PDB file of C-alpha atoms in Angstrom:
ATOM      1  CA  MET A   1      -3.247  47.197-107.103  1.00  0.00           C
ATOM      2  CA  LYS A   2      -6.413  45.148-107.453  1.00  0.00           C
ATOM      3  CA  ASN A   3      -4.738  42.163-105.741  1.00  0.00           C
ATOM      4  CA  LYS A   4      -3.559  44.362-102.869  1.00  0.00           C
ATOM      5  CA  THR A   5      -7.094  45.723-102.403  1.00  0.00           C
ATOM      6  CA  MET A   6      -8.560  42.231-102.399  1.00  0.00           C
ATOM      7  CA  TYR A   7      -5.932  41.049 -99.911  1.00  0.00           C
ATOM      8  CA  ALA A   8      -6.681  43.948 -97.568  1.00  0.00           C
ATOM      9  CA  LEU A   9     -10.409  43.204 -97.803  1.00  0.00           C
ATOM     10  CA  LEU A  10      -9.880  39.556 -96.928  1.00  0.00           C
ATOM     11  CA  ILE A  11      -7.730  40.478 -93.919  1.00  0.00           C
ATOM     12  CA  SER A  12     -10.399  42.909 -92.724  1.00  0.00           C
ATOM     13  CA  LEU A  13     -13.133  40.285 -93.036  1.00  0.00           C
ATOM     14  CA  PHE A  14     -11.036  37.765 -91.140  1.00  0.00           C
ATOM     15  CA  LEU A  15     -10.420  40.197 -88.290  1.00  0.00           C
ATOM     16  CA  LEU A  16     -14.081  41.120 -88.062  1.00  0.00           C
ATOM     17  CA  SER A  17     -15.229  37.506 -88.075  1.00  0.00           C
ATOM     18  CA  GLY A  18     -12.651  36.557 -85.450  1.00  0.00           C
ATOM     19  CA  CYS A  19     -13.528  39.119 -82.772  1.00  0.00           C
ATOM     20  CA  ASP A  20     -14.583  36.355 -80.368  1.00  0.00           C
ATOM     21  CA  MET A  21     -11.114  34.839 -80.707  1.00  0.00           C
ATOM     22  CA  ILE A  22      -9.450  37.860 -79.097  1.00  0.00           C
ATOM     23  CA  ASP A  23      -8.231  37.150 -75.563  1.00  0.00           C
ATOM     24  CA  TYR A  24      -8.633  40.314 -73.512  1.00  0.00           C
ATOM     25  CA  HIS A  25      -6.425  41.312 -70.598  1.00  0.00           C
ATOM     26  CA  PRO A  26      -7.142  39.077 -67.570  1.00  0.00           C
ATOM     27  CA  TYR A  27      -8.147  42.125 -65.516  1.00  0.00           C
ATOM     28  CA  ASP A  28     -10.407  43.526 -68.223  1.00  0.00           C
ATOM     29  CA  VAL A  29     -13.846  43.518 -66.600  1.00  0.00           C
ATOM     30  CA  ARG A  30     -15.868  42.033 -69.435  1.00  0.00           C
ATOM     31  CA  ILE A  31     -18.675  39.996 -67.913  1.00  0.00           C
ATOM     32  CA  LYS A  32     -20.422  37.223 -69.781  1.00  0.00           C
ATOM     33  CA  GLY A  33     -23.410  35.475 -68.280  1.00  0.00           C
ATOM     34  CA  GLU A  34     -25.385  36.238 -65.148  1.00  0.00           C
ATOM     35  CA  THR A  35     -24.763  39.400 -63.141  1.00  0.00           C
ATOM     36  CA  ASP A  36     -26.236  40.622 -59.816  1.00  0.00           C
ATOM     37  CA  VAL A  37     -26.136  37.024 -58.613  1.00  0.00           C
ATOM     38  CA  ASN A  38     -26.630  37.848 -54.933  1.00  0.00           C
ATOM     39  CA  ALA A  39     -29.739  39.957 -55.552  1.00  0.00           C
ATOM     40  CA  HIS A  40     -31.348  37.265 -57.692  1.00  0.00           C
ATOM     41  CA  ASN A  41     -30.615  34.554 -55.149  1.00  0.00           C
ATOM     42  CA  ILE A  42     -31.715  36.677 -52.192  1.00  0.00           C
ATOM     43  CA  GLU A  43     -35.133  36.931 -53.828  1.00  0.00           C
ATOM     44  CA  ARG A  44     -35.258  33.147 -53.953  1.00  0.00           C
ATOM     45  CA  ILE A  45     -34.032  32.738 -50.370  1.00  0.00           C
ATOM     46  CA  GLU A  46     -36.566  35.169 -48.950  1.00  0.00           C
ATOM     47  CA  ALA A  47     -39.426  33.639 -50.935  1.00  0.00           C
ATOM     48  CA  ASN A  48     -38.474  30.030 -50.150  1.00  0.00           C
ATOM     49  CA  CYS A  49     -37.934  30.684 -46.441  1.00  0.00           C
ATOM     50  CA  LYS A  50     -40.909  32.940 -45.812  1.00  0.00           C
ATOM     51  CA  GLY A  51     -42.737  31.828 -42.683  1.00  0.00           C
ATOM     52  CA  LYS A  52     -40.200  29.134 -41.787  1.00  0.00           C
ATOM     53  CA  THR A  53     -39.261  28.815 -38.137  1.00  0.00           C
ATOM     54  CA  THR A  54     -36.371  26.404 -38.748  1.00  0.00           C
ATOM     55  CA  LEU A  55     -33.569  27.155 -41.220  1.00  0.00           C
ATOM     56  CA  ARG A  56     -30.677  25.006 -42.373  1.00  0.00           C
ATOM     57  CA  PHE A  57     -27.843  26.497 -44.386  1.00  0.00           C
ATOM     58  CA  ALA A  58     -24.289  25.638 -45.379  1.00  0.00           C
ATOM     59  CA  VAL A  59     -21.280  27.945 -45.000  1.00  0.00           C
ATOM     60  CA  MET A  60     -18.087  27.484 -47.016  1.00  0.00           C
ATOM     61  CA  GLY A  61     -15.366  29.737 -48.379  1.00  0.00           C
ATOM     62  CA  ASP A  62     -11.967  30.212 -49.950  1.00  0.00           C
ATOM     63  CA  SER A  63     -12.817  28.259 -53.085  1.00  0.00           C
ATOM     64  CA  GLN A  64     -10.138  30.217 -54.977  1.00  0.00           C
ATOM     65  CA  ARG A  65      -8.301  27.816 -57.291  1.00  0.00           C
ATOM     66  CA  PHE A  66      -9.944  24.707 -55.842  1.00  0.00           C
ATOM     67  CA  TYR A  67     -12.341  24.216 -58.734  1.00  0.00           C
ATOM     68  CA  ASP A  68     -12.653  20.422 -58.618  1.00  0.00           C
ATOM     69  CA  GLU A  69     -13.287  20.495 -54.884  1.00  0.00           C
ATOM     70  CA  THR A  70     -15.927  23.189 -55.314  1.00  0.00           C
ATOM     71  CA  GLU A  71     -17.637  21.175 -58.030  1.00  0.00           C
ATOM     72  CA  ASP A  72     -17.725  18.209 -55.654  1.00  0.00           C
ATOM     73  CA  PHE A  73     -19.147  20.459 -52.926  1.00  0.00           C
ATOM     74  CA  VAL A  74     -21.978  21.422 -55.266  1.00  0.00           C
ATOM     75  CA  LYS A  75     -22.682  17.776 -56.082  1.00  0.00           C
ATOM     76  CA  THR A  76     -22.676  16.924 -52.366  1.00  0.00           C
ATOM     77  CA  ILE A  77     -25.150  19.684 -51.495  1.00  0.00           C
ATOM     78  CA  ASN A  78     -27.370  18.709 -54.413  1.00  0.00           C
ATOM     79  CA  LYS A  79     -27.687  15.192 -53.014  1.00  0.00           C
ATOM     80  CA  ARG A  80     -29.348  16.641 -49.908  1.00  0.00           C
ATOM     81  CA  ASN A  81     -32.894  17.924 -49.672  1.00  0.00           C
ATOM     82  CA  ASP A  82     -32.671  19.638 -46.290  1.00  0.00           C
ATOM     83  CA  ILE A  83     -30.585  22.765 -47.029  1.00  0.00           C
ATOM     84  CA  ASP A  84     -32.242  26.130 -47.675  1.00  0.00           C
ATOM     85  CA  PHE A  85     -29.253  28.058 -49.043  1.00  0.00           C
ATOM     86  CA  VAL A  86     -25.459  28.395 -49.089  1.00  0.00           C
ATOM     87  CA  ILE A  87     -23.216  31.239 -47.936  1.00  0.00           C
ATOM     88  CA  ASN A  88     -19.825  31.451 -49.661  1.00  0.00           C
ATOM     89  CA  GLY A  89     -17.545  33.317 -47.252  1.00  0.00           C
ATOM     90  CA  GLY A  90     -15.368  34.856 -49.963  1.00  0.00           C
ATOM     91  CA  ASP A  91     -12.105  34.504 -51.839  1.00  0.00           C
ATOM     92  CA  VAL A  92     -13.724  32.998 -54.892  1.00  0.00           C
ATOM     93  CA  SER A  93     -10.710  34.312 -56.789  1.00  0.00           C
ATOM     94  CA  ASP A  94      -7.014  33.986 -56.054  1.00  0.00           C
ATOM     95  CA  PHE A  95      -5.578  36.883 -58.066  1.00  0.00           C
ATOM     96  CA  GLY A  96      -8.675  39.003 -58.752  1.00  0.00           C
ATOM     97  CA  VAL A  97      -8.703  37.830 -62.388  1.00  0.00           C
ATOM     98  CA  THR A  98     -12.068  38.273 -64.088  1.00  0.00           C
ATOM     99  CA  ASN A  99     -12.343  34.693 -65.308  1.00  0.00           C
ATOM    100  CA  GLU A 100     -11.787  33.357 -61.794  1.00  0.00           C
ATOM    101  CA  PHE A 101     -15.036  35.003 -60.694  1.00  0.00           C
ATOM    102  CA  LEU A 102     -16.881  33.717 -63.738  1.00  0.00           C
ATOM    103  CA  TRP A 103     -15.601  30.157 -63.355  1.00  0.00           C
ATOM    104  CA  GLN A 104     -16.623  30.021 -59.707  1.00  0.00           C
ATOM    105  CA  ARG A 105     -20.007  31.618 -60.458  1.00  0.00           C
ATOM    106  CA  ASP A 106     -20.675  29.009 -63.113  1.00  0.00           C
ATOM    107  CA  ILE A 107     -19.779  26.189 -60.725  1.00  0.00           C
ATOM    108  CA  MET A 108     -21.908  27.572 -57.880  1.00  0.00           C
ATOM    109  CA  SER A 109     -24.833  28.231 -60.222  1.00  0.00           C
ATOM    110  CA  LYS A 110     -25.271  24.463 -60.531  1.00  0.00           C
ATOM    111  CA  LEU A 111     -26.477  24.341 -56.930  1.00  0.00           C
ATOM    112  CA  ASN A 112     -30.094  23.301 -56.530  1.00  0.00           C
ATOM    113  CA  VAL A 113     -30.442  25.886 -53.775  1.00  0.00           C
ATOM    114  CA  PRO A 114     -29.722  29.634 -53.885  1.00  0.00           C
ATOM    115  CA  TYR A 115     -26.398  30.989 -52.690  1.00  0.00           C
ATOM    116  CA  VAL A 116     -24.727  34.312 -51.887  1.00  0.00           C
ATOM    117  CA  VAL A 117     -21.049  35.250 -52.071  1.00  0.00           C
ATOM    118  CA  ILE A 118     -19.252  37.583 -49.648  1.00  0.00           C
ATOM    119  CA  ILE A 119     -16.222  39.522 -50.901  1.00  0.00           C
ATOM    120  CA  GLY A 120     -12.825  38.240 -49.697  1.00  0.00           C
ATOM    121  CA  ASN A 121      -9.453  39.942 -49.550  1.00  0.00           C
ATOM    122  CA  HIS A 122      -8.169  38.096 -52.645  1.00  0.00           C
ATOM    123  CA  ASP A 123     -11.298  39.246 -54.471  1.00  0.00           C
ATOM    124  CA  CYS A 124     -10.082  42.852 -54.061  1.00  0.00           C
ATOM    125  CA  ILE A 125      -6.808  42.377 -55.964  1.00  0.00           C
ATOM    126  CA  GLY A 126      -6.426  44.298 -59.233  1.00  0.00           C
ATOM    127  CA  THR A 127      -9.878  44.968 -60.685  1.00  0.00           C
ATOM    128  CA  GLY A 128     -11.367  42.258 -58.496  1.00  0.00           C
ATOM    129  CA  GLU A 129     -13.707  44.501 -56.537  1.00  0.00           C
ATOM    130  CA  GLU A 130     -15.134  45.899 -59.776  1.00  0.00           C
ATOM    131  CA  THR A 131     -15.634  42.386 -61.095  1.00  0.00           C
ATOM    132  CA  TYR A 132     -17.170  41.202 -57.817  1.00  0.00           C
ATOM    133  CA  LYS A 133     -19.675  44.078 -57.906  1.00  0.00           C
ATOM    134  CA  ALA A 134     -20.580  43.340 -61.525  1.00  0.00           C
ATOM    135  CA  VAL A 135     -21.016  39.602 -60.976  1.00  0.00           C
ATOM    136  CA  PHE A 136     -22.353  39.397 -57.410  1.00  0.00           C
ATOM    137  CA  GLY A 137     -23.417  42.919 -56.339  1.00  0.00           C
ATOM    138  CA  ASN A 138     -22.785  45.236 -53.406  1.00  0.00           C
ATOM    139  CA  THR A 139     -19.938  44.395 -51.037  1.00  0.00           C
ATOM    140  CA  ASN A 140     -22.269  44.882 -48.029  1.00  0.00           C
ATOM    141  CA  PHE A 141     -25.721  43.348 -48.165  1.00  0.00           C
ATOM    142  CA  ALA A 142     -28.422  41.795 -46.016  1.00  0.00           C
ATOM    143  CA  PHE A 143     -31.452  39.539 -46.366  1.00  0.00           C
ATOM    144  CA  ILE A 144     -34.112  37.940 -44.201  1.00  0.00           C
ATOM    145  CA  ALA A 145     -34.748  34.195 -44.201  1.00  0.00           C
ATOM    146  CA  GLY A 146     -37.675  33.164 -42.013  1.00  0.00           C
ATOM    147  CA  ASP A 147     -37.305  35.351 -38.946  1.00  0.00           C
ATOM    148  CA  VAL A 148     -33.499  35.602 -39.199  1.00  0.00           C
ATOM    149  CA  LYS A 149     -31.663  38.566 -40.673  1.00  0.00           C
ATOM    150  CA  PHE A 150     -28.338  37.762 -42.310  1.00  0.00           C
ATOM    151  CA  ILE A 151     -25.910  40.681 -42.526  1.00  0.00           C
ATOM    152  CA  CYS A 152     -22.985  40.104 -44.886  1.00  0.00           C
ATOM    153  CA  LEU A 153     -20.070  42.511 -44.592  1.00  0.00           C
ATOM    154  CA  ASN A 154     -16.909  43.579 -46.367  1.00  0.00           C
ATOM    155  CA  THR A 155     -14.223  43.452 -43.659  1.00  0.00           C
ATOM    156  CA  ASN A 156     -11.115  43.460 -45.901  1.00  0.00           C
ATOM    157  CA  ALA A 157      -9.763  46.818 -44.686  1.00  0.00           C
ATOM    158  CA  MET A 158      -6.127  46.201 -45.603  1.00  0.00           C
ATOM    159  CA  GLU A 159      -6.983  45.926 -49.288  1.00  0.00           C
ATOM    160  CA  TYR A 160      -8.397  49.460 -49.311  1.00  0.00           C
ATOM    161  CA  ASP A 161      -5.613  51.261 -47.439  1.00  0.00           C
ATOM    162  CA  TYR A 162      -8.258  53.263 -45.543  1.00  0.00           C
ATOM    163  CA  SER A 163      -9.607  54.755 -48.782  1.00  0.00           C
ATOM    164  CA  GLU A 164     -13.102  53.563 -47.801  1.00  0.00           C
ATOM    165  CA  PRO A 165     -14.787  53.014 -44.424  1.00  0.00           C
ATOM    166  CA  ILE A 166     -14.317  49.284 -43.886  1.00  0.00           C
ATOM    167  CA  PRO A 167     -16.059  47.928 -41.972  1.00  0.00           C
ATOM    168  CA  ASN A 168     -18.867  50.257 -42.976  1.00  0.00           C
ATOM    169  CA  PHE A 169     -20.487  51.274 -39.700  1.00  0.00           C
ATOM    170  CA  SER A 170     -23.096  53.401 -41.500  1.00  0.00           C
ATOM    171  CA  PHE A 171     -24.331  50.288 -43.303  1.00  0.00           C
ATOM    172  CA  MET A 172     -24.315  48.317 -40.062  1.00  0.00           C
ATOM    173  CA  GLU A 173     -26.332  51.042 -38.325  1.00  0.00           C
ATOM    174  CA  SER A 174     -28.850  51.115 -41.165  1.00  0.00           C
ATOM    175  CA  GLN A 175     -29.519  47.427 -40.638  1.00  0.00           C
ATOM    176  CA  PHE A 176     -30.660  48.045 -37.060  1.00  0.00           C
ATOM    177  CA  GLU A 177     -33.808  49.659 -38.420  1.00  0.00           C
ATOM    178  CA  GLU A 178     -34.245  48.325 -41.950  1.00  0.00           C
ATOM    179  CA  HIS A 179     -37.189  45.880 -41.977  1.00  0.00           C
ATOM    180  CA  LYS A 180     -37.344  46.107 -38.201  1.00  0.00           C
ATOM    181  CA  GLY A 181     -40.159  43.929 -36.936  1.00  0.00           C
ATOM    182  CA  GLU A 182     -39.649  41.345 -39.698  1.00  0.00           C
ATOM    183  CA  PHE A 183     -36.883  39.496 -37.859  1.00  0.00           C
ATOM    184  CA  THR A 184     -36.151  38.426 -34.293  1.00  0.00           C
ATOM    185  CA  LYS A 185     -32.719  36.831 -34.800  1.00  0.00           C
ATOM    186  CA  THR A 186     -29.492  37.842 -36.542  1.00  0.00           C
ATOM    187  CA  VAL A 187     -26.446  36.161 -38.077  1.00  0.00           C
ATOM    188  CA  ILE A 188     -23.384  38.198 -39.143  1.00  0.00           C
ATOM    189  CA  SER A 189     -21.158  36.844 -41.926  1.00  0.00           C
ATOM    190  CA  MET A 190     -17.833  38.216 -43.178  1.00  0.00           C
ATOM    191  CA  HIS A 191     -14.590  37.023 -44.762  1.00  0.00           C
ATOM    192  CA  VAL A 192     -11.954  38.134 -42.237  1.00  0.00           C
ATOM    193  CA  SER A 193     -12.643  38.227 -38.505  1.00  0.00           C
ATOM    194  CA  PRO A 194     -12.123  41.361 -36.385  1.00  0.00           C
ATOM    195  CA  VAL A 195      -8.846  39.960 -35.018  1.00  0.00           C
ATOM    196  CA  SER A 196      -7.324  39.298 -38.452  1.00  0.00           C
ATOM    197  CA  ASP A 197      -4.389  41.356 -39.716  1.00  0.00           C
ATOM    198  CA  VAL A 198      -6.498  42.137 -42.808  1.00  0.00           C
ATOM    199  CA  PHE A 199      -9.139  43.756 -40.576  1.00  0.00           C
ATOM    200  CA  ASN A 200      -8.744  47.297 -39.251  1.00  0.00           C
ATOM    201  CA  ARG A 201      -7.947  46.116 -35.745  1.00  0.00           C
ATOM    202  CA  ASN A 202      -8.051  49.679 -34.396  1.00  0.00           C
ATOM    203  CA  VAL A 203     -11.831  49.341 -34.489  1.00  0.00           C
ATOM    204  CA  SER A 204     -12.203  45.616 -33.789  1.00  0.00           C
ATOM    205  CA  ARG A 205     -13.876  46.104 -30.413  1.00  0.00           C
ATOM    206  CA  VAL A 206     -16.085  48.866 -31.774  1.00  0.00           C
ATOM    207  CA  PHE A 207     -17.090  46.540 -34.597  1.00  0.00           C
ATOM    208  CA  HIS A 208     -17.923  43.765 -32.162  1.00  0.00           C
ATOM    209  CA  HIS A 209     -19.970  46.205 -30.065  1.00  0.00           C
ATOM    210  CA  TYR A 210     -22.036  47.012 -33.164  1.00  0.00           C
ATOM    211  CA  VAL A 211     -22.472  43.305 -33.831  1.00  0.00           C
ATOM    212  CA  THR A 212     -23.897  42.695 -30.365  1.00  0.00           C
ATOM    213  CA  GLN A 213     -26.572  45.382 -30.841  1.00  0.00           C
ATOM    214  CA  TYR A 214     -28.547  43.279 -33.308  1.00  0.00           C
ATOM    215  CA  PRO A 215     -31.623  41.518 -31.927  1.00  0.00           C
ATOM    216  CA  GLY A 216     -31.283  37.850 -31.138  1.00  0.00           C
ATOM    217  CA  LEU A 217     -27.683  37.569 -32.343  1.00  0.00           C
ATOM    218  CA  GLN A 218     -27.018  33.868 -32.900  1.00  0.00           C
ATOM    219  CA  PHE A 219     -23.366  33.807 -34.029  1.00  0.00           C
ATOM    220  CA  CYS A 220     -20.921  35.155 -36.628  1.00  0.00           C
ATOM    221  CA  THR A 221     -19.288  33.309 -39.530  1.00  0.00           C
ATOM    222  CA  VAL A 222     -15.874  33.990 -41.053  1.00  0.00           C
ATOM    223  CA  ALA A 223     -13.509  32.394 -43.575  1.00  0.00           C
ATOM    224  CA  HIS A 224      -9.967  33.366 -44.638  1.00  0.00           C
ATOM    225  CA  ASP A 225      -7.861  31.281 -42.200  1.00  0.00           C
ATOM    226  CA  HIS A 226      -8.154  27.996 -44.147  1.00  0.00           C
ATOM    227  CA  ASN A 227      -9.010  26.205 -40.906  1.00  0.00           C
ATOM    228  CA  VAL A 228     -12.190  25.221 -39.130  1.00  0.00           C
ATOM    229  CA  THR A 229     -12.328  27.410 -36.043  1.00  0.00           C
ATOM    230  CA  VAL A 230     -14.754  28.010 -33.167  1.00  0.00           C
ATOM    231  CA  ARG A 231     -13.741  31.072 -31.180  1.00  0.00           C
ATOM    232  CA  ASP A 232     -15.257  33.322 -28.558  1.00  0.00           C
ATOM    233  CA  LEU A 233     -13.083  36.200 -29.719  1.00  0.00           C
ATOM    234  CA  PHE A 234     -14.171  38.749 -27.125  1.00  0.00           C
ATOM    235  CA  GLU A 235     -15.019  36.332 -24.306  1.00  0.00           C
ATOM    236  CA  ASP A 236     -18.648  37.379 -24.139  1.00  0.00           C
ATOM    237  CA  GLY A 237     -20.352  34.245 -25.465  1.00  0.00           C
ATOM    238  CA  ILE A 238     -20.593  35.397 -29.088  1.00  0.00           C
ATOM    239  CA  ILE A 239     -19.026  32.655 -31.200  1.00  0.00           C
ATOM    240  CA  TYR A 240     -17.204  33.300 -34.477  1.00  0.00           C
ATOM    241  CA  TYR A 241     -17.315  30.112 -36.575  1.00  0.00           C
ATOM    242  CA  GLY A 242     -14.628  29.826 -39.251  1.00  0.00           C
ATOM    243  CA  SER A 243     -14.871  27.687 -42.389  1.00  0.00           C
ATOM    244  CA  THR A 244     -11.809  26.187 -44.027  1.00  0.00           C
ATOM    245  CA  CYS A 245     -10.829  26.311 -47.711  1.00  0.00           C
ATOM    246  CA  MET A 246     -12.426  24.032 -50.293  1.00  0.00           C
ATOM    247  CA  LYS A 247      -9.171  22.125 -50.618  1.00  0.00           C
ATOM    248  CA  ASP A 248     -10.086  20.430 -47.324  1.00  0.00           C
ATOM    249  CA  ARG A 249     -13.449  19.255 -48.750  1.00  0.00           C
ATOM    250  CA  CYS A 250     -15.363  20.574 -45.786  1.00  0.00           C
ATOM    251  CA  TYR A 251     -18.272  22.893 -45.031  1.00  0.00           C
ATOM    252  CA  LEU A 252     -20.169  24.082 -41.955  1.00  0.00           C
ATOM    253  CA  LEU A 253     -23.829  23.258 -41.474  1.00  0.00           C
ATOM    254  CA  PHE A 254     -26.080  25.361 -39.250  1.00  0.00           C
ATOM    255  CA  THR A 255     -29.649  24.730 -38.205  1.00  0.00           C
ATOM    256  CA  ILE A 256     -31.423  27.642 -36.534  1.00  0.00           C
ATOM    257  CA  LYS A 257     -34.471  26.539 -34.585  1.00  0.00           C
ATOM    258  CA  PRO A 258     -36.966  28.406 -32.388  1.00  0.00           C
ATOM    259  CA  GLU A 259     -35.073  27.272 -29.285  1.00  0.00           C
ATOM    260  CA  GLY A 260     -31.500  27.792 -30.512  1.00  0.00           C
ATOM    261  CA  TYR A 261     -29.179  26.407 -33.160  1.00  0.00           C
ATOM    262  CA  ASP A 262     -27.089  23.360 -34.046  1.00  0.00           C
ATOM    263  CA  TYR A 263     -23.630  23.401 -35.623  1.00  0.00           C
ATOM    264  CA  GLU A 264     -21.909  20.633 -37.576  1.00  0.00           C
ATOM    265  CA  VAL A 265     -18.677  20.230 -39.537  1.00  0.00           C
ATOM    266  CA  VAL A 266     -19.302  18.151 -42.652  1.00  0.00           C
ATOM    267  CA  TYR A 267     -16.572  16.502 -44.724  1.00  0.00           C
ATOM    268  CA  TYR A 268     -17.272  15.158 -48.207  1.00  0.00           C
TER     269      TYR A 268
END
């Protein structure tokens, strides 16, 4: 009996000491490391860009399972000294698995400049939205860099089956007035464009009408299509610029100046 008791004690000690060895379910939202990434980086963006009249920022997206290419993107950006921040247009995960978000966060955190991540349709799979919110923050958010307001939106309506208002027009309306007077220009960023099958195309023109109400609208950015695109979707002069996936080793570079903006496709 004594031997059995000792054996049971040893097993118990082994199990207790080996808790870190347990591999949880891939959709178990257990977050290690930094959370609220977007909020922390928005603080840096707004502080670093305060008073600037010229901004330069990179837009990329669909990093998904392209980890090596994303690491090389980070190294490429870090070699430059003329970029203020990076916008990741979404789909940092492929299957909504928790570790996918963490791996991409850890790669992007090596950037010398702050970055924000927009939610993509793949990021909504399984418990992906919950993980996205824990790691990066709200699925709709905005910030001001210099005199430009950046409005970042969740447009992945198909993934919600109309269970939530996506796009969220109430949020978009709130941004008309929030910090009014602190910005004269606007950029709208999202994962899927208003003509995508993932978007709620019943309201695509209504969405675009909202977009055009922002002061000094410069352009919109999208991802999702895995191609570089430049499209005047509604034939009114408002350009939707699309970034390709990281597999193509490519990002978009924008420079907003007092008299307009420049656009460049950069391969690395």
